[in-house]
Coordinates of C-alpha atoms in Angstrom, one line a residue:
M1 CA -48.8 78.3 -48.7
R2 CA -50.1 75.3 -46.7
K3 CA -49.8 73.1 -49.8
R4 CA -46.2 74.2 -50.4
L5 CA -45.3 73.5 -46.8
L6 CA -46.8 70.0 -46.9
L7 CA -44.8 69.3 -50.1
I8 CA -41.6 70.4 -48.4
V9 CA -42.2 68.2 -45.3
A10 CA -43.0 65.2 -47.6
A11 CA -39.8 65.8 -49.5
I12 CA -37.7 66.0 -46.3
A13 CA -39.3 62.7 -45.1
I14 CA -38.6 60.9 -48.4
S15 CA -35.0 62.3 -48.3
F16 CA -34.6 61.1 -44.7
Q17 CA -35.9 57.6 -45.5
A18 CA -33.4 57.4 -48.4
C19 CA -30.5 58.4 -46.1
T20 CA -31.4 55.8 -43.6
R21 CA -31.7 52.8 -45.9
T22 CA -29.3 50.0 -45.2
V23 CA -26.1 50.4 -47.1
V24 CA -25.2 47.3 -49.1
V25 CA -21.6 46.4 -48.3
D26 CA -19.6 44.9 -51.1
A27 CA -19.3 41.2 -50.5
K28 CA -15.8 41.2 -52.2
Q29 CA -13.1 42.5 -49.8
K30 CA -9.4 42.5 -50.1
N31 CA -6.6 42.9 -47.6
Q32 CA -2.8 42.9 -48.3
S33 CA 0.5 42.9 -46.4
P34 CA 2.4 46.1 -45.7
D35 CA 4.8 45.3 -48.5
G36 CA 1.9 44.6 -50.9
K37 CA 3.1 41.1 -51.9
L38 CA 0.7 38.9 -49.8
V39 CA -3.0 39.4 -50.7
F40 CA -6.1 38.0 -48.9
Q41 CA -9.3 38.1 -50.9
F42 CA -12.8 37.5 -49.4
D43 CA -16.1 36.8 -51.1
Q44 CA -19.6 35.8 -50.0
K45 CA -21.4 34.0 -52.8
T46 CA -25.0 32.9 -53.2
I47 CA -25.0 29.1 -53.5
A48 CA -28.7 28.5 -53.4
E49 CA -31.9 30.4 -52.6
G50 CA -31.4 32.0 -49.2
K51 CA -28.0 30.5 -48.8
T52 CA -24.6 32.1 -49.1
Q53 CA -21.1 30.7 -48.5
M54 CA -18.0 32.6 -47.4
Y55 CA -14.8 32.0 -49.4
Y56 CA -11.2 33.3 -49.4
Q57 CA -8.1 33.2 -51.5
V58 CA -4.5 34.0 -50.8
S59 CA -1.8 34.9 -53.3
Y60 CA 1.8 36.0 -53.0
D61 CA 3.4 38.4 -55.6
G62 CA 0.7 37.3 -58.0
Q63 CA 1.3 33.6 -57.5
P64 CA -1.6 31.4 -56.0
V65 CA -1.0 30.1 -52.5
V66 CA -4.5 29.1 -51.4
L67 CA -7.2 28.8 -54.1
E68 CA -10.8 29.6 -53.4
S69 CA -11.6 27.9 -50.1
E70 CA -14.4 27.9 -47.6
L71 CA -14.7 29.9 -44.4
G72 CA -17.1 29.4 -41.6
I73 CA -17.8 28.1 -38.2
L74 CA -20.3 25.3 -37.4
I75 CA -22.7 26.2 -34.5
E76 CA -25.6 24.1 -33.3
N77 CA -27.7 26.2 -31.0
N78 CA -31.2 24.8 -31.4
L79 CA -31.3 23.3 -27.9
F80 CA -30.3 26.6 -26.3
E81 CA -32.7 28.5 -28.4
S82 CA -35.5 26.3 -27.5
A83 CA -34.8 26.6 -23.8
L84 CA -35.1 30.3 -24.1
A85 CA -38.3 30.1 -26.2
I86 CA -36.4 31.5 -29.2
E87 CA -37.3 30.4 -32.7
N88 CA -34.7 27.8 -34.0
D89 CA -32.2 28.6 -36.6
P90 CA -33.3 26.7 -39.7
S91 CA -30.0 26.9 -41.6
E92 CA -28.0 23.8 -42.5
N93 CA -24.7 25.5 -41.9
W94 CA -24.6 28.3 -39.3
C95 CA -22.8 30.8 -41.6
E96 CA -25.0 30.4 -44.6
N97 CA -27.4 33.3 -43.8
L98 CA -25.0 35.9 -42.4
E99 CA -25.4 39.5 -43.6
L100 CA -22.3 41.6 -44.1
K101 CA -23.2 44.8 -42.3
S102 CA -19.9 46.8 -42.2
V103 CA -16.2 46.7 -42.7
D104 CA -13.4 48.2 -40.6
R105 CA -9.7 48.5 -41.5
N106 CA -6.7 49.2 -39.3
T107 CA -2.9 49.2 -39.6
V108 CA -0.5 48.3 -36.7
D109 CA 3.2 48.8 -36.7
E110 CA 4.9 48.4 -33.3
N111 CA 8.0 46.9 -31.7
W112 CA 7.9 45.0 -28.4
K113 CA 10.5 43.3 -26.3
P114 CA 10.0 39.7 -25.1
V115 CA 11.2 38.6 -21.7
Y116 CA 13.4 36.2 -23.7
G117 CA 13.3 34.8 -27.2
E118 CA 15.1 34.2 -30.5
R119 CA 15.6 38.0 -30.8
N120 CA 15.4 40.8 -28.3
T121 CA 13.0 43.0 -30.3
I122 CA 10.0 41.8 -32.3
R123 CA 8.2 43.8 -34.9
N124 CA 4.4 43.5 -35.1
H125 CA 3.3 45.0 -38.4
Y126 CA 0.1 44.1 -40.2
N127 CA -3.0 45.4 -42.0
E128 CA -6.2 44.3 -40.4
L129 CA -9.6 43.8 -42.0
V130 CA -12.7 43.2 -39.8
L131 CA -15.9 42.0 -41.5
H132 CA -19.0 42.5 -39.3
F133 CA -21.8 40.1 -39.9
N134 CA -25.3 39.8 -38.4
K135 CA -27.7 36.8 -38.4
F136 CA -31.5 37.3 -38.3
G137 CA -31.5 41.1 -37.9
E138 CA -30.4 43.5 -35.2
H139 CA -33.7 44.4 -33.5
G140 CA -36.0 42.1 -31.5
E141 CA -38.5 41.8 -28.7
L142 CA -37.3 42.2 -25.1
E143 CA -38.8 39.9 -22.5
E144 CA -38.6 39.8 -18.7
G145 CA -36.7 36.9 -17.3
H146 CA -37.5 35.0 -14.0
T147 CA -35.0 37.1 -12.1
G148 CA -36.7 40.3 -13.2
T149 CA -34.1 41.3 -15.7
T150 CA -34.8 41.6 -19.4
Y151 CA -33.3 39.7 -22.2
D152 CA -33.5 39.8 -25.9
K153 CA -36.0 37.2 -27.2
R154 CA -34.7 37.4 -30.7
R155 CA -32.5 34.8 -32.3
S156 CA -30.0 37.4 -33.4
Y157 CA -26.3 36.9 -33.5
N158 CA -23.3 39.0 -34.5
M159 CA -20.0 37.5 -35.8
D160 CA -16.8 39.2 -37.0
L161 CA -14.2 37.7 -39.3
V162 CA -10.9 39.3 -38.3
V163 CA -8.1 39.1 -40.9
R164 CA -4.6 40.3 -40.4
V165 CA -2.1 40.2 -43.2
Y166 CA 1.6 40.5 -42.4
D167 CA 4.6 40.4 -44.7
E168 CA 5.2 36.9 -43.2
G169 CA 1.7 35.5 -43.5
V170 CA -2.1 35.7 -43.2
A171 CA -4.0 35.1 -39.9
F172 CA -7.8 35.0 -39.5
R173 CA -10.2 34.1 -36.7
Y174 CA -13.9 34.2 -35.9
H175 CA -15.0 36.7 -33.2
F176 CA -18.4 36.8 -31.5
P177 CA -19.4 40.0 -29.8
E178 CA -21.4 39.7 -26.6
T179 CA -25.0 38.7 -27.2
S180 CA -28.0 40.3 -25.5
N181 CA -30.2 37.2 -25.6
G182 CA -28.2 35.1 -23.1
L183 CA -27.4 32.4 -25.7
F184 CA -24.3 30.2 -25.4
L185 CA -22.5 29.1 -28.5
H186 CA -22.2 25.4 -29.1
I187 CA -19.4 25.1 -31.6
E188 CA -19.2 21.8 -33.4
G189 CA -16.5 22.5 -35.8
E190 CA -15.3 24.9 -38.5
Q191 CA -15.7 25.1 -42.3
T192 CA -12.2 26.5 -42.5
S193 CA -10.4 24.8 -45.5
Y194 CA -7.3 25.3 -47.6
T195 CA -7.4 24.4 -51.3
L196 CA -3.8 24.3 -52.5
P197 CA -2.5 24.4 -56.1
E198 CA -2.1 21.1 -57.9
G199 CA 1.2 19.3 -57.2
T200 CA 1.5 20.6 -53.6
M201 CA 3.5 18.3 -51.3
A202 CA 3.1 18.0 -47.5
Y203 CA 5.5 17.2 -44.7
Y204 CA 2.9 14.9 -43.1
E205 CA 3.2 14.0 -39.4
R206 CA 0.5 12.0 -37.8
W207 CA 1.2 12.9 -34.1
A208 CA 3.3 15.4 -32.3
Q209 CA 6.1 13.0 -31.5
G210 CA 5.9 11.2 -34.7
P211 CA 8.0 10.7 -37.9
F212 CA 7.5 12.7 -41.1
S213 CA 6.4 11.5 -44.5
Y214 CA 6.6 13.6 -47.7
L215 CA 3.2 13.1 -49.2
P216 CA 1.0 14.6 -51.9
L217 CA -2.5 15.8 -50.9
K218 CA -4.1 12.5 -51.3
D219 CA -4.3 9.1 -49.5
W220 CA -3.1 10.4 -46.0
P221 CA -3.4 7.6 -43.4
D222 CA -5.0 10.0 -40.9
E223 CA -5.1 13.6 -39.7
C224 CA -1.9 15.7 -39.7
E225 CA -0.3 17.6 -36.9
R226 CA 0.2 21.4 -37.0
P227 CA 2.3 23.2 -38.1
L228 CA 1.9 21.6 -41.5
T229 CA 4.6 22.7 -43.9
L230 CA 3.9 22.5 -47.7
D231 CA 6.0 22.8 -50.8
L232 CA 4.2 24.5 -53.7
K233 CA 5.2 23.7 -57.3
N234 CA 5.7 27.5 -57.9
G235 CA 8.6 27.3 -55.4
L236 CA 6.9 28.9 -52.4
S237 CA 7.2 27.5 -48.9
V238 CA 3.9 27.5 -47.0
A239 CA 3.0 26.5 -43.5
L240 CA -0.4 26.1 -41.8
L241 CA -0.5 26.8 -38.1
E242 CA -2.7 27.6 -35.1
A243 CA -2.1 30.5 -32.8
Q244 CA -3.6 31.5 -29.4
M245 CA -5.3 28.1 -28.9
I246 CA -5.8 28.4 -25.1
D247 CA -9.5 27.8 -24.5
Y248 CA -10.7 26.0 -27.5
S249 CA -10.3 22.5 -29.0
R250 CA -7.1 21.6 -30.8
G251 CA -7.2 21.7 -34.6
K252 CA -5.4 19.3 -36.9
F253 CA -5.6 18.9 -40.7
K254 CA -7.4 16.3 -42.8
L255 CA -8.0 15.8 -46.5
N256 CA -11.4 16.8 -47.9
E257 CA -13.0 13.6 -49.2
E258 CA -14.8 15.3 -52.1
K259 CA -12.6 18.2 -53.2
A260 CA -9.1 17.5 -54.6
N261 CA -6.1 19.2 -53.1
T262 CA -8.1 20.5 -50.2
I263 CA -7.2 20.3 -46.5
D264 CA -9.9 20.8 -43.9
L265 CA -9.5 22.0 -40.3
S266 CA -10.4 19.1 -38.0
M267 CA -11.3 19.9 -34.4
Y268 CA -10.6 17.4 -31.7
D269 CA -13.9 18.1 -29.9
K270 CA -16.9 20.4 -29.6
V271 CA -16.7 23.7 -27.6
D272 CA -19.2 25.5 -25.5
V273 CA -18.5 29.2 -25.0
I274 CA -20.0 32.4 -23.8
S275 CA -19.6 35.6 -25.9
P276 CA -17.6 37.8 -26.2
Y277 CA -15.4 35.1 -27.6
S278 CA -12.7 34.6 -30.2
T279 CA -11.6 31.4 -31.8
P280 CA -7.9 30.6 -32.2
W281 CA -6.1 32.2 -35.2
R282 CA -5.7 30.2 -38.4
V283 CA -2.3 31.1 -39.7
I284 CA -0.9 30.7 -43.3
M285 CA 2.8 31.5 -43.4
V286 CA 4.3 32.2 -46.9
A287 CA 8.0 32.5 -47.8
E288 CA 10.2 32.4 -50.8
T289 CA 12.7 30.1 -49.1
P290 CA 12.1 27.5 -46.3
G291 CA 14.6 29.3 -44.0
E292 CA 12.4 32.4 -44.1
L293 CA 9.6 30.4 -42.5
L294 CA 11.8 29.8 -39.4
E295 CA 13.0 33.4 -39.4
N296 CA 9.4 34.6 -39.4
N297 CA 8.0 32.4 -36.7
D298 CA 7.4 35.5 -34.4
I299 CA 4.1 35.8 -36.2
V300 CA 2.7 33.2 -33.7
L301 CA 3.8 35.3 -30.7
N302 CA 2.4 38.4 -32.3
L303 CA -1.0 36.8 -32.4
N304 CA -1.0 36.3 -28.6
D305 CA -1.6 38.7 -25.8
P306 CA 1.2 40.7 -24.2
N307 CA 3.0 39.6 -21.1
E308 CA 0.6 39.3 -18.1
L309 CA 3.3 39.0 -15.4
K310 CA 4.5 42.2 -13.8
N311 CA 7.5 40.6 -12.1
T312 CA 9.5 38.3 -14.3
S313 CA 12.8 38.5 -12.4
W314 CA 12.4 34.9 -11.3
I315 CA 12.1 33.6 -14.9
K316 CA 15.6 32.5 -15.9
P317 CA 16.3 30.4 -19.0
G318 CA 19.2 28.0 -18.9
K319 CA 20.8 24.6 -19.6
V320 CA 19.7 21.5 -17.9
I321 CA 21.1 18.0 -17.0
R322 CA 18.9 15.2 -15.8
S323 CA 19.9 13.3 -12.7
N324 CA 19.1 9.9 -11.3
L325 CA 16.9 9.9 -8.2
T326 CA 19.3 9.8 -5.2
T327 CA 20.7 12.6 -3.2
K328 CA 24.2 11.5 -4.0
E329 CA 23.7 11.3 -7.8
A330 CA 21.8 14.5 -7.8
K331 CA 24.6 16.3 -6.0
E332 CA 27.1 15.0 -8.5
C333 CA 24.9 16.5 -11.3
V334 CA 24.8 19.8 -9.3
D335 CA 28.6 19.8 -9.2
F336 CA 28.9 19.0 -12.9
A337 CA 26.4 21.7 -13.7
A338 CA 28.3 24.3 -11.7
E339 CA 31.6 23.3 -13.4
R340 CA 30.1 23.2 -16.9
N341 CA 28.0 26.4 -16.8
L342 CA 24.6 24.7 -16.7
Q343 CA 21.9 26.3 -14.7
Y344 CA 19.5 23.5 -13.7
V345 CA 19.4 19.8 -12.6
H346 CA 16.2 17.9 -13.4
L347 CA 14.7 15.1 -11.4
D348 CA 12.5 13.0 -13.7
A349 CA 9.6 10.6 -13.2
G350 CA 9.5 8.4 -10.1
W351 CA 10.8 10.7 -7.3
Y352 CA 7.4 10.8 -5.6
G353 CA 6.2 7.3 -6.5
S354 CA 4.7 5.7 -9.6
E355 CA 3.8 8.5 -12.0
M356 CA 1.0 6.4 -13.5
K357 CA -0.9 6.1 -10.2
V358 CA -3.3 8.9 -9.1
A359 CA -2.6 8.0 -5.5
S360 CA 1.1 9.0 -5.8
D361 CA 1.6 12.2 -3.8
A362 CA 3.8 14.9 -5.4
T363 CA 4.0 16.8 -2.1
K364 CA 6.3 14.1 -0.7
V365 CA 9.4 12.2 -1.8
S366 CA 8.7 8.5 -2.1
P367 CA 10.1 6.6 0.9
Q368 CA 11.5 4.1 -1.5
R369 CA 13.9 6.8 -2.8
D370 CA 17.2 7.7 -1.2
L371 CA 16.5 11.3 -1.9
D372 CA 16.3 14.2 0.6
M373 CA 14.7 17.0 -1.3
Q374 CA 15.4 19.8 1.1
E375 CA 19.0 18.8 1.6
L376 CA 19.5 18.7 -2.2
V377 CA 17.9 22.2 -2.7
D378 CA 20.0 23.7 0.0
Y379 CA 23.1 22.2 -1.7
T380 CA 22.0 23.6 -5.1
D381 CA 21.5 27.1 -3.6
D382 CA 25.1 27.1 -2.4
K383 CA 26.2 26.3 -6.0
G384 CA 23.9 28.7 -7.8
I385 CA 22.0 25.8 -9.5
G386 CA 18.2 25.3 -9.6
I387 CA 16.1 22.2 -9.4
F388 CA 13.3 21.2 -11.9
L389 CA 10.9 18.4 -11.0
Y390 CA 8.8 16.1 -13.2
I391 CA 5.2 15.7 -12.1
N392 CA 2.7 13.7 -14.0
Q393 CA -0.7 15.4 -14.7
R394 CA -2.4 12.8 -12.6
A395 CA -0.7 14.2 -9.5
L396 CA -1.6 17.8 -10.4
T397 CA -5.2 17.6 -11.7
D398 CA -7.1 18.6 -8.6
R399 CA -4.1 19.6 -6.4
L400 CA -2.4 22.5 -8.1
D401 CA -2.2 24.8 -5.1
E402 CA -1.2 22.1 -2.7
V403 CA 1.6 20.7 -5.0
F404 CA 2.9 24.1 -6.1
A405 CA 2.9 25.4 -2.6
Q406 CA 5.1 22.5 -1.5
C407 CA 7.4 23.0 -4.4
K408 CA 7.8 26.7 -3.6
E409 CA 8.5 25.8 0.1
W410 CA 11.3 23.4 -1.0
G411 CA 12.8 26.0 -3.2
I412 CA 12.0 24.3 -6.6
K413 CA 12.5 26.6 -9.6
G414 CA 10.3 24.8 -12.1
I415 CA 8.0 21.9 -13.0
K416 CA 7.9 19.6 -16.0
F417 CA 4.3 18.6 -16.6
G418 CA 4.2 15.0 -17.8
F419 CA 1.7 12.9 -19.8
V420 CA -0.7 15.9 -20.2
Q421 CA -4.1 15.3 -21.7
I422 CA -4.5 17.5 -24.7
G423 CA -6.9 18.3 -27.5
S424 CA -10.3 18.7 -25.8
N425 CA -11.6 22.1 -24.7
H426 CA -11.6 20.9 -21.0
W427 CA -8.0 19.8 -20.9
T428 CA -6.8 22.7 -23.0
N429 CA -8.3 25.1 -20.5
W430 CA -6.9 23.1 -17.6
L431 CA -3.4 23.1 -19.0
H432 CA -3.2 26.8 -19.6
K433 CA -4.8 27.6 -16.2
A434 CA -2.1 25.4 -14.6
V435 CA 0.6 27.5 -16.3
K436 CA -1.0 30.6 -14.9
K437 CA -1.3 29.0 -11.4
A438 CA 2.4 28.0 -11.6
A439 CA 3.2 31.7 -12.2
E440 CA 1.5 32.6 -8.9
Y441 CA 4.0 30.4 -7.1
Q442 CA 6.9 31.7 -9.3
L443 CA 7.4 28.3 -10.9
M444 CA 8.7 27.9 -14.5
V445 CA 7.0 25.2 -16.7
D446 CA 8.1 22.7 -19.3
I447 CA 5.2 20.7 -20.8
H448 CA 6.1 17.2 -22.1
D449 CA 4.5 14.7 -24.4
E450 CA 2.0 15.8 -27.2
Y451 CA 1.4 19.4 -26.3
R452 CA 2.5 21.9 -29.0
P453 CA 2.8 25.7 -28.5
T454 CA 0.6 28.3 -30.0
G455 CA 2.2 31.4 -28.5
F456 CA 1.0 31.4 -24.9
S457 CA 4.5 32.0 -23.6
R458 CA 4.2 35.6 -24.7
A459 CA 1.4 36.2 -22.2
Y460 CA 2.9 33.8 -19.6
P461 CA 6.6 33.6 -20.1
N462 CA 7.0 31.1 -17.2
L463 CA 6.0 28.6 -19.9
M464 CA 9.6 28.1 -21.0
T465 CA 9.4 25.2 -23.5
Q466 CA 7.5 22.1 -24.4
E467 CA 8.1 18.8 -26.0
G468 CA 5.5 17.9 -28.8
I469 CA 8.6 16.8 -30.8
R470 CA 10.2 13.6 -31.8
G471 CA 13.5 14.2 -30.1
N472 CA 16.3 12.1 -28.5
E473 CA 13.8 10.1 -26.4
E474 CA 13.1 8.3 -29.7
M475 CA 16.6 8.8 -31.2
P476 CA 15.6 10.0 -34.7
D477 CA 18.0 10.1 -37.6
A478 CA 19.7 13.1 -39.1
T479 CA 17.1 13.5 -41.9
H480 CA 14.4 13.9 -39.3
N481 CA 16.5 16.5 -37.5
T482 CA 16.8 18.6 -40.7
I483 CA 13.0 18.6 -41.1
L484 CA 12.2 19.8 -37.6
P485 CA 13.4 23.5 -38.0
F486 CA 11.1 24.0 -40.9
T487 CA 8.1 22.3 -39.3
R488 CA 7.8 21.8 -35.5
F489 CA 10.0 24.8 -34.6
L490 CA 7.7 27.2 -36.5
A491 CA 5.3 26.9 -33.6
G492 CA 7.9 27.8 -31.0
A493 CA 10.4 26.4 -28.6
G494 CA 10.9 22.6 -28.6
D495 CA 12.4 20.4 -25.8
Y496 CA 14.3 18.0 -28.0
T497 CA 16.4 16.6 -25.1
I498 CA 19.9 16.6 -26.7
C499 CA 22.2 13.7 -25.9
Y500 CA 25.9 13.6 -26.3
Y501 CA 27.5 10.4 -24.9
N502 CA 24.7 8.0 -25.2
N503 CA 25.6 5.3 -27.7
R504 CA 22.1 5.2 -29.2
I505 CA 22.3 8.5 -31.0
K506 CA 22.1 8.2 -34.8
T507 CA 24.2 11.2 -35.6
T508 CA 27.7 12.3 -35.2
H509 CA 28.7 14.1 -32.0
A510 CA 29.3 17.4 -33.8
H511 CA 25.7 17.1 -35.1
Q512 CA 24.5 17.0 -31.5
L513 CA 26.7 20.0 -30.6
A514 CA 25.1 22.0 -33.5
L515 CA 21.6 21.1 -32.4
S516 CA 22.0 23.4 -29.4
V517 CA 22.1 26.3 -31.8
V518 CA 19.8 25.1 -34.6
Y519 CA 17.0 24.2 -32.1
Y520 CA 15.5 26.9 -29.9
S521 CA 14.6 26.1 -26.3
P522 CA 14.9 28.6 -23.4
L523 CA 15.4 25.4 -21.2
Q524 CA 17.8 23.3 -23.2
F525 CA 18.5 19.8 -21.9
M526 CA 22.1 19.0 -22.9
Y527 CA 22.8 15.6 -21.5
W528 CA 19.4 13.8 -21.5
Y529 CA 20.6 10.1 -21.2
D530 CA 24.1 11.1 -20.0
N531 CA 25.6 11.5 -16.5
P532 CA 28.6 13.3 -15.2
S533 CA 30.8 10.2 -15.2
A534 CA 30.5 10.0 -19.0
Y535 CA 32.5 13.1 -19.3
N536 CA 36.2 12.3 -19.8
G537 CA 37.8 15.7 -20.6
E538 CA 36.5 16.0 -24.2
K539 CA 37.6 19.4 -25.3
E540 CA 34.6 20.0 -27.5
I541 CA 32.3 20.2 -24.4
A542 CA 33.5 23.8 -24.1
F543 CA 30.9 24.5 -26.8
F544 CA 28.1 23.3 -24.6
D545 CA 29.7 25.3 -21.7
S546 CA 29.5 28.6 -23.6
V547 CA 26.4 28.2 -25.8
K548 CA 23.3 30.2 -24.7
T549 CA 19.6 29.3 -24.7
V550 CA 18.0 32.7 -25.5
W551 CA 19.2 35.2 -28.1
D552 CA 19.4 38.8 -29.2
D553 CA 19.2 37.9 -32.9
T554 CA 18.7 34.9 -35.1
K555 CA 19.4 34.3 -38.8
V556 CA 18.8 31.3 -41.0
L557 CA 21.8 31.4 -43.4
N558 CA 20.7 28.5 -45.7
G559 CA 18.9 25.3 -45.7
E560 CA 16.5 22.9 -47.5
I561 CA 13.9 20.9 -45.7
G562 CA 15.1 17.4 -45.0
Q563 CA 18.6 18.1 -46.3
Y564 CA 20.5 20.6 -44.3
I565 CA 20.3 23.9 -42.4
T566 CA 22.6 26.5 -41.0
V567 CA 21.5 28.9 -38.2
A568 CA 23.4 31.8 -36.6
R569 CA 22.3 33.2 -33.3
R570 CA 23.7 36.2 -31.4
S571 CA 24.0 36.7 -27.6
G572 CA 25.6 40.1 -26.8
N573 CA 28.7 40.3 -29.0
D574 CA 29.1 36.6 -29.5
W575 CA 27.7 34.6 -32.4
F576 CA 27.0 30.9 -32.3
V577 CA 26.5 29.0 -35.5
G578 CA 25.1 25.5 -36.0
T579 CA 24.9 23.6 -39.3
I580 CA 23.6 20.0 -39.7
T581 CA 23.1 17.7 -42.7
N582 CA 20.8 14.7 -43.2
T583 CA 22.0 11.1 -43.6
E584 CA 23.9 12.2 -46.7
S585 CA 27.4 13.8 -46.8
R586 CA 27.5 17.3 -48.4
K587 CA 29.5 20.4 -48.8
V588 CA 28.0 23.4 -46.9
E589 CA 29.1 27.0 -47.1
V590 CA 28.6 29.4 -44.2
P591 CA 28.7 33.1 -45.2
L592 CA 29.7 35.3 -42.3
S593 CA 28.1 38.5 -43.7
F594 CA 26.0 38.8 -40.5
L595 CA 29.2 39.9 -38.7
D596 CA 29.8 43.7 -38.1
E597 CA 31.8 45.3 -40.9
D598 CA 35.4 46.5 -40.1
K599 CA 35.7 44.2 -37.1
S600 CA 37.8 41.1 -36.7
Y601 CA 36.7 37.9 -35.0
I602 CA 38.0 34.6 -33.7
A603 CA 36.0 31.5 -34.7
R604 CA 36.4 28.4 -32.7
I605 CA 35.1 25.6 -34.9
Y606 CA 34.0 22.1 -33.6
Y607 CA 33.8 19.5 -36.4
D608 CA 33.7 15.8 -37.1
D609 CA 37.2 14.3 -37.6
D610 CA 37.7 10.5 -37.8
K611 CA 41.5 11.0 -37.4
V612 CA 41.4 12.7 -34.0
D613 CA 42.3 10.6 -31.0
S614 CA 39.0 10.9 -29.2
R615 CA 36.0 8.5 -28.7
T616 CA 33.6 11.3 -29.9
K617 CA 35.7 12.0 -33.0
V618 CA 35.3 15.7 -32.7
N619 CA 38.1 18.1 -33.3
V620 CA 38.5 21.8 -32.6
K621 CA 40.3 24.5 -34.6
T622 CA 40.6 28.3 -34.3
Q623 CA 40.9 30.8 -37.1
K624 CA 40.5 34.6 -37.7
V625 CA 37.4 35.6 -39.6
D626 CA 35.4 38.7 -40.6
G627 CA 32.2 39.6 -42.4
S628 CA 33.7 39.1 -45.8
K629 CA 34.6 35.5 -45.2
T630 CA 32.7 32.3 -46.2
L631 CA 33.5 29.1 -44.4
S632 CA 33.3 25.9 -46.3
F633 CA 32.8 22.4 -44.7
D634 CA 32.6 18.9 -46.0
L635 CA 30.0 17.4 -43.7
K636 CA 30.0 13.7 -43.0
A637 CA 26.7 11.9 -43.4
S638 CA 24.5 12.7 -40.3
G639 CA 27.2 15.2 -39.3
G640 CA 27.4 18.8 -38.4
V641 CA 29.6 21.8 -37.3
A642 CA 29.3 24.1 -34.3
I643 CA 31.0 27.5 -34.3
H644 CA 31.6 30.0 -31.5
I645 CA 32.6 33.5 -32.9
Q646 CA 33.9 36.2 -30.6
Q647 CA 35.4 39.7 -31.3
E648 CA 39.1 39.9 -31.1

């Protein structure tokens, strides 16, 4: 009996040991979009003894988008490990000895309403795959620290690869759960790469306010800005983006020197972080047509946190005119704004002194300016107009509370940050904290110069718009303008600074009218280098009077990158349509199938006409339309058409 009992106990022990063995997780994992077309495949392969490498591939409807490419993050923690008497990590690349421990999957399908946007409801629908990795084992020795607390003496780390696949694209990032050993993470870069099919062409842009070049994936002169839009030989349109880059180091794209057709993520600088911590999202948008990329740009907002502001009643989008820096001229702009249905007047650089001098004090108006700020603000209040002020980062760096408090006391509605430092982890952190600080003082923000959005305006909608665009400060040609919607505007709102009367514009005036619809910016500057005296009763200005800056719905009706585009946007029951061409004339058709069935509409059409007796050569005509109609236009080179459609 005793012998039988011992045998039973032994069998139970063996069975228990078998049940508690580590389950080997399949290194090959797949995640796909809700519609099943977009597929992300993961693999972890042995590349040498004791070394593995993470790879991924992306395909769309069976067609290759990203061929086998590396994943990984580069961490150098030997100094921190030594300081804590922890054995150093001997690996050449930090991710080469990760063990895949488990996998989680989740599906999200929700709708949310932005404070403002290109549409009034946004769907957030994706399938999520989370791969949980461990480095050096999960159990170690506890040791008492000098404060009496205990810490984990092991060199153990955990890392998650989080992958979300939408119908619109793929997004992934690296997440580090909180460590128990007190180690910081010294991130030196990423192994993230993108190997594209042979023959892929890129819309290369060296800097955020630079021109575009259409280049193959070889012989680039330097790094490339994001978003990076790509034409694949199979006809697909692809864009590489960055989302939720708020406390990291800006990523650009560079060609891999050894592997053909491969783009590497290139970080501006190193980053020191404390876990728990997540890197920005790496986003790969995929579409069958270029216009779908623009229609699907909500993916960037979906990858950011929800609105953090409880009270948003003070956040009011609108149209803006820039004024010269005297009380008299500013009041003239206020009067013009009130007459022409603009909401704001902007005072640009110089009102508080030389913007390039740290000593210039943005809590005071320069005594060299004939400008009474309080008198002006009081005047705008009576007219229902708000004031925006330009302030260079040099005057803000260490004085945010002081400057913002003075702006609030004056009654200022918003600030344009100028010449911001970008790229490094330090200045990236500073900039987004400055936006948060502005919200405490109920100040809206427009960021100028090289900053490009990554979706932070969802969490802090007082960030209304930003430059990071080659706009009318540089007076680009019409071809450049027809590239922007499919590239820069995938990232979010862009402050292009539309001009109308200035004689340096390189497009027709109808083209400039149409830009107010084609380009999305909740703060839309309409007369950047103009002034009220330039207006001489031109009847087409009625379009600028009536156009909105935020929308209930947006549709891209047609377009080809660098050739032409037509965008329709709805506000309430009204539709606004803008179509522009490049430096070539062309025939463009505008289908009106987006209109409600069984309803009749009146379309007021603003178009280029050399025969009209007007210095701007823009004519206006009105016609009845409905959803069955298709309008046809013969566009002049560098021309455009703007349309306002209302129900009868």
